[in-house]
Amino acid sequence: MVSISLLPKEFRQLDALRKKQAHLLILFGTVSLSLLLIMGIVSINGRTARHQLDNTLAYKQLLEQQLHSLAPFEEPYERLVTLNEIMKQIESEQV
């Protein structure tokens, strides 16, 4: 193998340029992979947060449906309380 110092100046410059390009390529690849990893983590966290929000909204809708299904019983219950109060007043007046 020939020593680099014995090569002409152009070859040494070319070799230095190739090394610099290789280092820049490795740096660019590392940064790119790091960004892809960060984007993947953010994406997963975003999906998790979105699923939690969807679950919360679904639970809220379920509670609202249950509340609306109970609503028809609310008015008769109020009437029953009023009727019981009237009956108590009548009984107290009779005594």
JSON list of C-alpha atoms in Angstrom, two decimals:
[
{"chain": "A", "resi": 1, "resn": "MET", "atom": "CA", "xyz": [0.00, 0.00, 0.00]},
{"chain": "A", "resi": 2, "resn": "VAL", "atom": "CA", "xyz": [1.29, 3.44, -0.90]},
{"chain": "A", "resi": 3, "resn": "SER", "atom": "CA", "xyz": [1.66, 6.00, 1.86]},
{"chain": "A", "resi": 4, "resn": "ILE", "atom": "CA", "xyz": [-0.57, 9.06, 1.50]},
{"chain": "A", "resi": 5, "resn": "SER", "atom": "CA", "xyz": [2.42, 11.36, 1.80]},
{"chain": "A", "resi": 6, "resn": "LEU", "atom": "CA", "xyz": [3.89, 9.86, -1.39]},
{"chain": "A", "resi": 7, "resn": "LEU", "atom": "CA", "xyz": [0.75, 10.58, -3.42]},
{"chain": "A", "resi": 8, "resn": "PRO", "atom": "CA", "xyz": [0.48, 13.78, -5.45]},
{"chain": "A", "resi": 9, "resn": "LYS", "atom": "CA", "xyz": [-1.19, 16.77, -3.80]},
{"chain": "A", "resi": 10, "resn": "GLU", "atom": "CA", "xyz": [-4.41, 16.36, -5.86]},
{"chain": "A", "resi": 11, "resn": "PHE", "atom": "CA", "xyz": [-4.88, 12.79, -4.62]},
{"chain": "A", "resi": 12, "resn": "ARG", "atom": "CA", "xyz": [-4.38, 13.88, -1.00]},
{"chain": "A", "resi": 13, "resn": "GLN", "atom": "CA", "xyz": [-6.93, 16.67, -1.45]},
{"chain": "A", "resi": 14, "resn": "LEU", "atom": "CA", "xyz": [-9.34, 14.23, -3.07]},
{"chain": "A", "resi": 15, "resn": "ASP", "atom": "CA", "xyz": [-8.85, 11.76, -0.22]},
{"chain": "A", "resi": 16, "resn": "ALA", "atom": "CA", "xyz": [-9.45, 14.51, 2.36]},
{"chain": "A", "resi": 17, "resn": "LEU", "atom": "CA", "xyz": [-12.57, 15.61, 0.46]},
{"chain": "A", "resi": 18, "resn": "ARG", "atom": "CA", "xyz": [-13.92, 12.04, 0.39]},
{"chain": "A", "resi": 19, "resn": "LYS", "atom": "CA", "xyz": [-13.32, 11.69, 4.13]},
{"chain": "A", "resi": 20, "resn": "LYS", "atom": "CA", "xyz": [-15.10, 14.98, 4.75]},
{"chain": "A", "resi": 21, "resn": "GLN", "atom": "CA", "xyz": [-18.02, 13.88, 2.56]},
{"chain": "A", "resi": 22, "resn": "ALA", "atom": "CA", "xyz": [-18.17, 10.56, 4.38]},
{"chain": "A", "resi": 23, "resn": "HIS", "atom": "CA", "xyz": [-18.28, 12.33, 7.75]},
{"chain": "A", "resi": 24, "resn": "LEU", "atom": "CA", "xyz": [-20.97, 14.72, 6.52]},
{"chain": "A", "resi": 25, "resn": "LEU", "atom": "CA", "xyz": [-22.97, 11.81, 5.12]},
{"chain": "A", "resi": 26, "resn": "ILE", "atom": "CA", "xyz": [-22.74, 9.95, 8.42]},
{"chain": "A", "resi": 27, "resn": "LEU", "atom": "CA", "xyz": [-23.74, 13.11, 10.30]},
{"chain": "A", "resi": 28, "resn": "PHE", "atom": "CA", "xyz": [-26.66, 13.72, 7.95]},
{"chain": "A", "resi": 29, "resn": "GLY", "atom": "CA", "xyz": [-27.80, 10.11, 8.28]},
{"chain": "A", "resi": 30, "resn": "THR", "atom": "CA", "xyz": [-27.59, 10.26, 12.07]},
{"chain": "A", "resi": 31, "resn": "VAL", "atom": "CA", "xyz": [-29.58, 13.50, 12.21]},
{"chain": "A", "resi": 32, "resn": "SER", "atom": "CA", "xyz": [-32.17, 12.13, 9.77]},
{"chain": "A", "resi": 33, "resn": "LEU", "atom": "CA", "xyz": [-32.63, 8.92, 11.75]},
{"chain": "A", "resi": 34, "resn": "SER", "atom": "CA", "xyz": [-32.88, 10.90, 14.99]},
{"chain": "A", "resi": 35, "resn": "LEU", "atom": "CA", "xyz": [-35.56, 13.14, 13.50]},
{"chain": "A", "resi": 36, "resn": "LEU", "atom": "CA", "xyz": [-37.47, 10.13, 12.19]},
{"chain": "A", "resi": 37, "resn": "LEU", "atom": "CA", "xyz": [-37.32, 8.53, 15.62]},
{"chain": "A", "resi": 38, "resn": "ILE", "atom": "CA", "xyz": [-38.53, 11.71, 17.31]},
{"chain": "A", "resi": 39, "resn": "MET", "atom": "CA", "xyz": [-41.34, 12.09, 14.76]},
{"chain": "A", "resi": 40, "resn": "GLY", "atom": "CA", "xyz": [-42.35, 8.47, 15.36]},
{"chain": "A", "resi": 41, "resn": "ILE", "atom": "CA", "xyz": [-42.47, 8.99, 19.12]},
{"chain": "A", "resi": 42, "resn": "VAL", "atom": "CA", "xyz": [-44.47, 12.20, 18.72]},
{"chain": "A", "resi": 43, "resn": "SER", "atom": "CA", "xyz": [-46.80, 10.44, 16.30]},
{"chain": "A", "resi": 44, "resn": "ILE", "atom": "CA", "xyz": [-47.36, 7.55, 18.71]},
{"chain": "A", "resi": 45, "resn": "ASN", "atom": "CA", "xyz": [-47.97, 9.97, 21.58]},
{"chain": "A", "resi": 46, "resn": "GLY", "atom": "CA", "xyz": [-50.34, 11.96, 19.38]},
{"chain": "A", "resi": 47, "resn": "ARG", "atom": "CA", "xyz": [-52.28, 8.83, 18.48]},
{"chain": "A", "resi": 48, "resn": "THR", "atom": "CA", "xyz": [-52.42, 7.80, 22.14]},
{"chain": "A", "resi": 49, "resn": "ALA", "atom": "CA", "xyz": [-53.69, 11.25, 23.12]},
{"chain": "A", "resi": 50, "resn": "ARG", "atom": "CA", "xyz": [-56.21, 11.14, 20.28]},
{"chain": "A", "resi": 51, "resn": "HIS", "atom": "CA", "xyz": [-57.45, 7.72, 21.42]},
{"chain": "A", "resi": 52, "resn": "GLN", "atom": "CA", "xyz": [-57.77, 8.99, 24.99]},
{"chain": "A", "resi": 53, "resn": "LEU", "atom": "CA", "xyz": [-59.73, 11.99, 23.74]},
{"chain": "A", "resi": 54, "resn": "ASP", "atom": "CA", "xyz": [-61.94, 9.74, 21.60]},
{"chain": "A", "resi": 55, "resn": "ASN", "atom": "CA", "xyz": [-62.54, 7.47, 24.59]},
{"chain": "A", "resi": 56, "resn": "THR", "atom": "CA", "xyz": [-63.38, 10.47, 26.77]},
{"chain": "A", "resi": 57, "resn": "LEU", "atom": "CA", "xyz": [-65.80, 11.83, 24.17]},
{"chain": "A", "resi": 58, "resn": "ALA", "atom": "CA", "xyz": [-67.39, 8.39, 23.74]},
{"chain": "A", "resi": 59, "resn": "TYR", "atom": "CA", "xyz": [-67.79, 8.08, 27.53]},
{"chain": "A", "resi": 60, "resn": "LYS", "atom": "CA", "xyz": [-69.34, 11.56, 27.65]},
{"chain": "A", "resi": 61, "resn": "GLN", "atom": "CA", "xyz": [-71.79, 10.63, 24.89]},
{"chain": "A", "resi": 62, "resn": "LEU", "atom": "CA", "xyz": [-72.67, 7.43, 26.73]},
{"chain": "A", "resi": 63, "resn": "LEU", "atom": "CA", "xyz": [-73.35, 9.38, 29.92]},
{"chain": "A", "resi": 64, "resn": "GLU", "atom": "CA", "xyz": [-75.47, 11.88, 28.00]},
{"chain": "A", "resi": 65, "resn": "GLN", "atom": "CA", "xyz": [-77.48, 9.04, 26.44]},
{"chain": "A", "resi": 66, "resn": "GLN", "atom": "CA", "xyz": [-78.02, 7.51, 29.86]},
{"chain": "A", "resi": 67, "resn": "LEU", "atom": "CA", "xyz": [-79.06, 10.90, 31.22]},
{"chain": "A", "resi": 68, "resn": "HIS", "atom": "CA", "xyz": [-81.53, 11.37, 28.35]},
{"chain": "A", "resi": 69, "resn": "SER", "atom": "CA", "xyz": [-82.88, 7.87, 28.90]},
{"chain": "A", "resi": 70, "resn": "LEU", "atom": "CA", "xyz": [-83.50, 8.78, 32.55]},
{"chain": "A", "resi": 71, "resn": "ALA", "atom": "CA", "xyz": [-85.09, 12.13, 31.69]},
{"chain": "A", "resi": 72, "resn": "PRO", "atom": "CA", "xyz": [-88.60, 10.71, 31.02]},
{"chain": "A", "resi": 73, "resn": "PHE", "atom": "CA", "xyz": [-88.69, 9.38, 34.58]},
{"chain": "A", "resi": 74, "resn": "GLU", "atom": "CA", "xyz": [-87.70, 12.71, 36.05]},
{"chain": "A", "resi": 75, "resn": "GLU", "atom": "CA", "xyz": [-91.03, 14.45, 35.48]},
{"chain": "A", "resi": 76, "resn": "PRO", "atom": "CA", "xyz": [-93.28, 11.66, 36.86]},
{"chain": "A", "resi": 77, "resn": "TYR", "atom": "CA", "xyz": [-91.02, 11.50, 39.91]},
{"chain": "A", "resi": 78, "resn": "GLU", "atom": "CA", "xyz": [-91.56, 15.24, 40.48]},
{"chain": "A", "resi": 79, "resn": "ARG", "atom": "CA", "xyz": [-95.29, 14.72, 40.07]},
{"chain": "A", "resi": 80, "resn": "LEU", "atom": "CA", "xyz": [-95.18, 11.86, 42.56]},
{"chain": "A", "resi": 81, "resn": "VAL", "atom": "CA", "xyz": [-93.38, 14.03, 45.12]},
{"chain": "A", "resi": 82, "resn": "THR", "atom": "CA", "xyz": [-95.93, 16.78, 44.57]},
{"chain": "A", "resi": 83, "resn": "LEU", "atom": "CA", "xyz": [-98.77, 14.26, 44.92]},
{"chain": "A", "resi": 84, "resn": "ASN", "atom": "CA", "xyz": [-97.27, 12.93, 48.17]},
{"chain": "A", "resi": 85, "resn": "GLU", "atom": "CA", "xyz": [-97.00, 16.46, 49.54]},
{"chain": "A", "resi": 86, "resn": "ILE", "atom": "CA", "xyz": [-100.63, 17.14, 48.64]},
{"chain": "A", "resi": 87, "resn": "MET", "atom": "CA", "xyz": [-101.71, 13.90, 50.32]},
{"chain": "A", "resi": 88, "resn": "LYS", "atom": "CA", "xyz": [-99.80, 14.85, 53.47]},
{"chain": "A", "resi": 89, "resn": "GLN", "atom": "CA", "xyz": [-101.46, 18.27, 53.51]},
{"chain": "A", "resi": 90, "resn": "ILE", "atom": "CA", "xyz": [-104.90, 16.68, 53.12]},
{"chain": "A", "resi": 91, "resn": "GLU", "atom": "CA", "xyz": [-104.19, 14.20, 55.91]},
{"chain": "A", "resi": 92, "resn": "SER", "atom": "CA", "xyz": [-102.92, 16.97, 58.21]},
{"chain": "A", "resi": 93, "resn": "GLU", "atom": "CA", "xyz": [-106.02, 19.07, 57.50]},
{"chain": "A", "resi": 94, "resn": "GLN", "atom": "CA", "xyz": [-108.33, 16.13, 58.28]},
{"chain": "A", "resi": 95, "resn": "VAL", "atom": "CA", "xyz": [-106.78, 15.60, 61.71]}
]
